PDB file of C-alpha atoms in Angstrom:
ATOM      1  CA  MET A 673       0.000   0.000   0.000  1.00 92.00           C
ATOM      2  CA  THR A 674       1.473   3.329  -1.089  1.00 96.00           C
ATOM      3  CA  SER A 675       1.347   6.045   1.557  1.00 97.00           C
ATOM      4  CA  ILE A 676       0.851   9.667   0.496  1.00 98.00           C
ATOM      5  CA  VAL A 677       1.159  12.327   3.212  1.00 98.00           C
ATOM      6  CA  VAL A 678      -0.421  15.705   2.483  1.00 98.00           C
ATOM      7  CA  ILE A 679       0.816  18.642   4.581  1.00 98.00           C
ATOM      8  CA  SER A 680      -1.494  21.661   4.735  1.00 98.00           C
ATOM      9  CA  ALA A 681      -0.324  24.882   6.392  1.00 97.00           C
ATOM     10  CA  GLY A 682      -3.607  26.750   6.100  1.00 94.00           C
ATOM     11  CA  ASN A 683      -4.661  28.767   9.136  1.00 91.00           C
ATOM     12  CA  SER A 684      -8.427  29.078   8.714  1.00 88.00           C
ATOM     13  CA  VAL A 685     -11.302  26.588   8.608  1.00 85.00           C
ATOM     14  CA  PRO A 686     -12.100  26.074   5.841  1.00 85.00           C
ATOM     15  CA  SER A 687      -8.998  27.264   4.021  1.00 92.00           C
ATOM     16  CA  SER A 688      -8.108  27.479   0.351  1.00 95.00           C
ATOM     17  CA  THR A 689      -4.819  25.803   1.234  1.00 97.00           C
ATOM     18  CA  ARG A 690      -6.646  22.737   2.560  1.00 96.00           C
ATOM     19  CA  ILE A 691      -8.955  22.695  -0.471  1.00 96.00           C
ATOM     20  CA  LEU A 692      -5.957  22.644  -2.803  1.00 97.00           C
ATOM     21  CA  ALA A 693      -4.201  20.058  -0.654  1.00 97.00           C
ATOM     22  CA  ASP A 694      -7.224  17.742  -0.780  1.00 97.00           C
ATOM     23  CA  SER A 695      -7.522  18.182  -4.548  1.00 96.00           C
ATOM     24  CA  LEU A 696      -3.878  17.235  -5.044  1.00 98.00           C
ATOM     25  CA  GLY A 697      -4.165  14.220  -2.739  1.00 98.00           C
ATOM     26  CA  THR A 698      -7.299  12.973  -4.511  1.00 97.00           C
ATOM     27  CA  ALA A 699      -5.775  13.466  -7.967  1.00 97.00           C
ATOM     28  CA  THR A 700      -2.600  11.604  -6.991  1.00 98.00           C
ATOM     29  CA  GLN A 701      -4.557   8.727  -5.501  1.00 97.00           C
ATOM     30  CA  ARG A 702      -6.711   8.541  -8.627  1.00 97.00           C
ATOM     31  CA  ARG A 703      -3.640   8.459 -10.880  1.00 97.00           C
ATOM     32  CA  LEU A 704      -2.035   5.709  -8.797  1.00 97.00           C
ATOM     33  CA  THR A 705      -5.263   3.690  -9.004  1.00 96.00           C
ATOM     34  CA  ASP A 706      -5.250   4.079 -12.784  1.00 96.00           C
ATOM     35  CA  LEU A 707      -1.714   2.684 -12.759  1.00 94.00           C
ATOM     36  CA  GLY A 708      -2.797  -0.315 -10.674  1.00 94.00           C
ATOM     37  CA  GLN A 709      -1.334   0.880  -7.370  1.00 94.00           C
ATOM     38  CA  ASP A 710      -3.357   0.906  -4.137  1.00 96.00           C
ATOM     39  CA  SER A 711      -2.730   3.972  -1.992  1.00 96.00           C
ATOM     40  CA  GLN A 712      -3.873   5.800   1.104  1.00 97.00           C
ATOM     41  CA  VAL A 713      -3.755   9.532   1.761  1.00 98.00           C
ATOM     42  CA  HIS A 714      -3.193  11.053   5.188  1.00 98.00           C
ATOM     43  CA  VAL A 715      -3.578  14.807   5.714  1.00 98.00           C
ATOM     44  CA  ILE A 716      -1.552  16.672   8.351  1.00 98.00           C
ATOM     45  CA  GLU A 717      -3.100  20.014   9.338  1.00 98.00           C
ATOM     46  CA  LEU A 718      -0.263  22.118  10.729  1.00 98.00           C
ATOM     47  CA  ARG A 719      -2.630  24.559  12.442  1.00 97.00           C
ATOM     48  CA  GLU A 720      -3.545  21.734  14.817  1.00 97.00           C
ATOM     49  CA  LEU A 721       0.142  21.289  15.667  1.00 98.00           C
ATOM     50  CA  ALA A 722       0.983  24.969  16.184  1.00 97.00           C
ATOM     51  CA  HIS A 723       1.447  24.782  19.960  1.00 97.00           C
ATOM     52  CA  LEU A 724       3.480  21.577  19.728  1.00 97.00           C
ATOM     53  CA  LEU A 725       5.671  23.151  17.061  1.00 97.00           C
ATOM     54  CA  THR A 726       6.352  26.098  19.367  1.00 95.00           C
ATOM     55  CA  ASP A 727       7.181  23.716  22.214  1.00 96.00           C
ATOM     56  CA  ASN A 728       9.573  21.892  19.895  1.00 95.00           C
ATOM     57  CA  VAL A 729      11.415  25.141  19.138  1.00 91.00           C
ATOM     58  CA  LEU A 730      12.037  25.540  22.880  1.00 92.00           C
ATOM     59  CA  THR A 731      12.771  21.913  23.795  1.00 91.00           C
ATOM     60  CA  GLY A 732      14.081  20.364  20.593  1.00 88.00           C
ATOM     61  CA  PHE A 733      11.875  17.297  21.051  1.00 90.00           C
ATOM     62  CA  PRO A 734       8.667  16.646  19.072  1.00 94.00           C
ATOM     63  CA  THR A 735       5.965  15.118  21.245  1.00 95.00           C
ATOM     64  CA  GLY A 736       2.433  13.757  20.935  1.00 97.00           C
ATOM     65  CA  ALA A 737       0.665  14.445  17.639  1.00 98.00           C
ATOM     66  CA  LEU A 738       3.727  16.255  16.273  1.00 98.00           C
ATOM     67  CA  ALA A 739       5.887  13.177  16.808  1.00 97.00           C
ATOM     68  CA  ASP A 740       3.234  11.097  15.027  1.00 98.00           C
ATOM     69  CA  ALA A 741       3.213  13.541  12.105  1.00 98.00           C
ATOM     70  CA  VAL A 742       7.001  13.405  11.820  1.00 98.00           C
ATOM     71  CA  ARG A 743       6.852   9.598  11.801  1.00 98.00           C
ATOM     72  CA  ARG A 744       4.210   9.590   9.056  1.00 98.00           C
ATOM     73  CA  VAL A 745       6.331  11.834   6.858  1.00 98.00           C
ATOM     74  CA  ALA A 746       9.404   9.653   7.419  1.00 98.00           C
ATOM     75  CA  GLU A 747       7.469   6.500   6.480  1.00 97.00           C
ATOM     76  CA  ALA A 748       5.563   8.029   3.539  1.00 98.00           C
ATOM     77  CA  ASP A 749       6.232   7.031  -0.037  1.00 97.00           C
ATOM     78  CA  ALA A 750       5.536  10.605  -1.168  1.00 98.00           C
ATOM     79  CA  VAL A 751       4.679  14.017   0.272  1.00 98.00           C
ATOM     80  CA  ILE A 752       2.413  16.804  -0.958  1.00 98.00           C
ATOM     81  CA  ALA A 753       3.308  20.105   0.731  1.00 98.00           C
ATOM     82  CA  VAL A 754       0.984  23.106   0.483  1.00 98.00           C
ATOM     83  CA  SER A 755       1.512  26.518   2.077  1.00 98.00           C
ATOM     84  CA  PRO A 756      -0.259  29.867   1.967  1.00 97.00           C
ATOM     85  CA  VAL A 757       1.929  32.775   0.889  1.00 96.00           C
ATOM     86  CA  TYR A 758       2.882  35.297   3.565  1.00 93.00           C
ATOM     87  CA  THR A 759       5.188  38.281   2.932  1.00 89.00           C
ATOM     88  CA  GLY A 760       6.416  36.826  -0.329  1.00 90.00           C
ATOM     89  CA  SER A 761       7.282  33.375   1.008  1.00 96.00           C
ATOM     90  CA  TYR A 762       5.915  30.239   2.668  1.00 97.00           C
ATOM     91  CA  SER A 763       4.318  30.595   6.088  1.00 96.00           C
ATOM     92  CA  GLY A 764       6.281  30.397   9.339  1.00 96.00           C
ATOM     93  CA  LEU A 765       4.191  27.410  10.436  1.00 96.00           C
ATOM     94  CA  PHE A 766       5.152  25.597   7.246  1.00 98.00           C
ATOM     95  CA  LYS A 767       8.872  26.233   7.820  1.00 97.00           C
ATOM     96  CA  MET A 768       8.665  25.276  11.499  1.00 97.00           C
ATOM     97  CA  PHE A 769       7.347  21.838  10.604  1.00 98.00           C
ATOM     98  CA  PHE A 770      10.103  21.056   8.144  1.00 97.00           C
ATOM     99  CA  ASP A 771      12.663  22.305  10.653  1.00 96.00           C
ATOM    100  CA  VAL A 772      11.501  19.508  12.968  1.00 96.00           C
ATOM    101  CA  LEU A 773      12.369  16.720  10.531  1.00 96.00           C
ATOM    102  CA  GLU A 774      15.679  14.984  11.050  1.00 95.00           C
ATOM    103  CA  ASP A 775      18.321  15.498   8.411  1.00 95.00           C
ATOM    104  CA  GLY A 776      17.800  13.082   5.531  1.00 96.00           C
ATOM    105  CA  THR A 777      14.100  12.441   6.190  1.00 97.00           C
ATOM    106  CA  LEU A 778      13.087  13.742   2.768  1.00 98.00           C
ATOM    107  CA  GLU A 779      16.216  12.685   0.881  1.00 97.00           C
ATOM    108  CA  GLY A 780      15.151  11.136  -2.417  1.00 96.00           C
ATOM    109  CA  LYS A 781      11.486  11.183  -1.413  1.00 98.00           C
ATOM    110  CA  PRO A 782       9.032  12.308  -4.142  1.00 98.00           C
ATOM    111  CA  VAL A 783       7.481  15.662  -3.210  1.00 98.00           C
ATOM    112  CA  LEU A 784       4.829  17.806  -4.877  1.00 98.00           C
ATOM    113  CA  ILE A 785       4.853  21.475  -3.853  1.00 98.00           C
ATOM    114  CA  ALA A 786       1.923  23.892  -3.989  1.00 98.00           C
ATOM    115  CA  ALA A 787       0.868  27.279  -2.651  1.00 98.00           C
ATOM    116  CA  THR A 788      -2.153  29.549  -2.349  1.00 97.00           C
ATOM    117  CA  ALA A 789      -2.431  33.340  -2.243  1.00 95.00           C
ATOM    118  CA  GLY A 790      -4.878  36.159  -2.800  1.00 90.00           C
ATOM    119  CA  THR A 791      -3.531  37.131  -6.205  1.00 90.00           C
ATOM    120  CA  LYS A 792      -1.543  35.499  -8.988  1.00 88.00           C
ATOM    121  CA  ARG A 793       1.331  37.941  -8.577  1.00 89.00           C
ATOM    122  CA  HIS A 794       2.643  35.653  -5.804  1.00 91.00           C
ATOM    123  CA  SER A 795       2.914  32.587  -8.042  1.00 91.00           C
ATOM    124  CA  LEU A 796       6.723  32.746  -8.336  1.00 93.00           C
ATOM    125  CA  VAL A 797       7.015  32.027  -4.607  1.00 95.00           C
ATOM    126  CA  LEU A 798       6.988  28.352  -5.516  1.00 96.00           C
ATOM    127  CA  GLU A 799      10.118  28.661  -7.639  1.00 96.00           C
ATOM    128  CA  PHE A 800      12.027  31.225  -5.582  1.00 96.00           C
ATOM    129  CA  ALA A 801      11.200  30.065  -2.040  1.00 97.00           C
ATOM    130  CA  VAL A 802       9.464  26.684  -1.787  1.00 97.00           C
ATOM    131  CA  ARG A 803      11.440  24.709  -4.375  1.00 97.00           C
ATOM    132  CA  PRO A 804      14.845  25.851  -2.987  1.00 97.00           C
ATOM    133  CA  LEU A 805      13.733  24.738   0.492  1.00 98.00           C
ATOM    134  CA  PHE A 806      13.060  21.201  -0.699  1.00 98.00           C
ATOM    135  CA  ALA A 807      16.177  21.165  -2.830  1.00 97.00           C
ATOM    136  CA  TYR A 808      18.120  21.896   0.367  1.00 97.00           C
ATOM    137  CA  LEU A 809      16.293  18.989   2.040  1.00 98.00           C
ATOM    138  CA  ARG A 810      17.360  16.813  -0.931  1.00 97.00           C
ATOM    139  CA  ALA A 811      13.796  15.844  -1.810  1.00 98.00           C
ATOM    140  CA  ASP A 812      12.890  14.651  -5.305  1.00 98.00           C
ATOM    141  CA  VAL A 813      10.509  17.465  -6.271  1.00 98.00           C
ATOM    142  CA  VAL A 814       8.241  16.990  -9.299  1.00 97.00           C
ATOM    143  CA  PRO A 815       8.692  19.508 -12.140  1.00 97.00           C
ATOM    144  CA  THR A 816       5.168  20.918 -11.960  1.00 97.00           C
ATOM    145  CA  ALA A 817       4.364  23.127  -8.960  1.00 97.00           C
ATOM    146  CA  VAL A 818       0.746  24.152  -8.379  1.00 97.00           C
ATOM    147  CA  PHE A 819      -0.277  27.698  -7.452  1.00 97.00           C
ATOM    148  CA  ALA A 820      -3.855  28.763  -6.822  1.00 95.00           C
ATOM    149  CA  ALA A 821      -5.098  32.325  -6.358  1.00 93.00           C
ATOM    150  CA  SER A 822      -8.426  33.187  -4.752  1.00 88.00           C
ATOM    151  CA  SER A 823      -9.985  33.679  -8.183  1.00 87.00           C
ATOM    152  CA  ASP A 824      -9.153  30.088  -9.134  1.00 88.00           C
ATOM    153  CA  PHE A 825     -11.494  28.736  -6.476  1.00 81.00           C
ATOM    154  CA  GLY A 826     -14.408  30.744  -7.827  1.00 69.00           C
ATOM    155  CA  SER A 827     -14.198  29.091 -11.239  1.00 62.00           C
ATOM    156  CA  THR A 828     -16.735  26.428 -12.170  1.00 51.00           C
ATOM    157  CA  ASP A 829     -14.585  25.187 -15.061  1.00 58.00           C
ATOM    158  CA  THR A 830     -13.534  21.682 -14.011  1.00 61.00           C
ATOM    159  CA  ALA A 831     -11.231  21.499 -17.027  1.00 66.00           C
ATOM    160  CA  GLY A 832      -9.623  24.910 -16.414  1.00 82.00           C
ATOM    161  CA  PRO A 833      -5.916  25.726 -16.030  1.00 89.00           C
ATOM    162  CA  LEU A 834      -5.813  24.906 -12.300  1.00 92.00           C
ATOM    163  CA  SER A 835      -7.459  21.502 -12.783  1.00 93.00           C
ATOM    164  CA  ARG A 836      -5.098  20.657 -15.627  1.00 93.00           C
ATOM    165  CA  ARG A 837      -2.089  21.684 -13.554  1.00 95.00           C
ATOM    166  CA  ILE A 838      -3.296  19.586 -10.602  1.00 96.00           C
ATOM    167  CA  ASP A 839      -3.701  16.553 -12.853  1.00 96.00           C
ATOM    168  CA  ARG A 840      -0.274  17.042 -14.439  1.00 97.00           C
ATOM    169  CA  ALA A 841       1.495  17.433 -11.088  1.00 98.00           C
ATOM    170  CA  ALA A 842      -0.367  14.430  -9.643  1.00 98.00           C
ATOM    171  CA  GLY A 843       0.678  12.343 -12.635  1.00 97.00           C
ATOM    172  CA  GLU A 844       4.308  13.335 -12.179  1.00 97.00           C
ATOM    173  CA  LEU A 845       4.192  12.454  -8.487  1.00 98.00           C
ATOM    174  CA  ALA A 846       2.546   9.083  -9.152  1.00 97.00           C
ATOM    175  CA  ASP A 847       5.187   8.321 -11.764  1.00 97.00           C
ATOM    176  CA  LYS A 848       8.018   9.132  -9.349  1.00 97.00           C
ATOM    177  CA  VAL A 849       6.442   6.955  -6.660  1.00 97.00           C
ATOM    178  CA  LEU A 850       6.230   3.972  -8.991  1.00 95.00           C
ATOM    179  CA  ARG A 851       9.762   4.471 -10.326  1.00 92.00           C
ATOM    180  CA  ARG A 852      11.373   4.969  -6.931  1.00 85.00           C
ATOM    181  CA  GLY A 853      13.504   2.057  -5.867  1.00 62.00           C
ATOM    182  CA  THR A 854      13.464   0.359  -9.264  1.00 58.00           C
ATOM    183  CA  THR A 855      16.764  -1.047 -10.429  1.00 45.00           C
ATOM    184  CA  LEU A 856      18.251   0.733 -13.403  1.00 44.00           C
ATOM    185  CA  PRO A 857      19.828  -1.386 -16.150  1.00 48.00           C
ATOM    186  CA  ASP A 858      23.580  -1.939 -15.953  1.00 48.00           C
ATOM    187  CA  ASP A 859      25.646   0.804 -17.515  1.00 52.00           C
ATOM    188  CA  PRO A 860      27.727  -0.835 -20.267  1.00 51.00           C
ATOM    189  CA  PHE A 861      30.358   1.881 -19.854  1.00 55.00           C
ATOM    190  CA  GLU A 862      30.769   1.440 -16.094  1.00 56.00           C
ATOM    191  CA  ASN A 863      33.174  -1.505 -16.417  1.00 57.00           C
ATOM    192  CA  PRO A 864      34.565  -1.318 -19.951  1.00 61.00           C
ATOM    193  CA  THR A 865      36.394  -4.254 -21.479  1.00 59.00           C
ATOM    194  CA  PRO A 866      40.150  -3.571 -21.648  1.00 62.00           C
ATOM    195  CA  PHE A 867      41.378  -2.696 -25.129  1.00 55.00           C
ATOM    196  CA  GLU A 868      43.781  -5.630 -25.268  1.00 60.00           C
ATOM    197  CA  ASP A 869      40.905  -8.026 -24.533  1.00 56.00           C
ATOM    198  CA  LEU A 870      38.885  -6.500 -27.352  1.00 51.00           C
ATOM    199  CA  LEU A 871      41.766  -7.308 -29.714  1.00 58.00           C
ATOM    200  CA  GLY A 872      41.653 -10.948 -28.631  1.00 58.00           C
ATOM    201  CA  ASN A 873      42.926 -13.346 -31.214  1.00 52.00           C
ATOM    202  CA  ASN A 874      43.446 -10.520 -33.682  1.00 53.00           C
ATOM    203  CA  GLN A 875      46.784  -9.690 -32.070  1.00 51.00           C
ATOM    204  CA  VAL A 876      49.813 -10.501 -34.247  1.00 46.00           C
TER     205      VAL A 876
END
């Protein structure tokens, strides 16, 4: 069973961040099903862990539900991380959670990144702030990042740009999950045959 952990850093209930997070989780699960892979999606709402995250900053030890969330991320086959945009970057709550993870937790793990904001002018946050964060954590981030402005949630077009981008990103994540851990074919140039052996019986 493939485990997908969705991390939502939205502050309100309901929040556009959670709506986008759920859409990405559902799309990824659907794509995995189409590819013959059973999966389960678990959502971590960071707003519910805010006090524990603050305690962790002071003590250095995740406890209770925060410790469970850290364990789920470590054991997940893939992660979907969604943050609202604050002051031109990801939220402090979002960063606090990833600061808790032990070094190497996300190394090589497939990750899909996404963000929400009031206007589309913040869309580059994904490339200039969120993607570098996960590159530092050595995660395997899918090429397509998903940004949603407030106006995107008012659209009734189920085949609009946001829906297409969600489907494309979900497909990329599903593909990385299925490819992860597969053995690549031997490189014929890794151990080349010595030149004298190639000559063989042709030597005079």
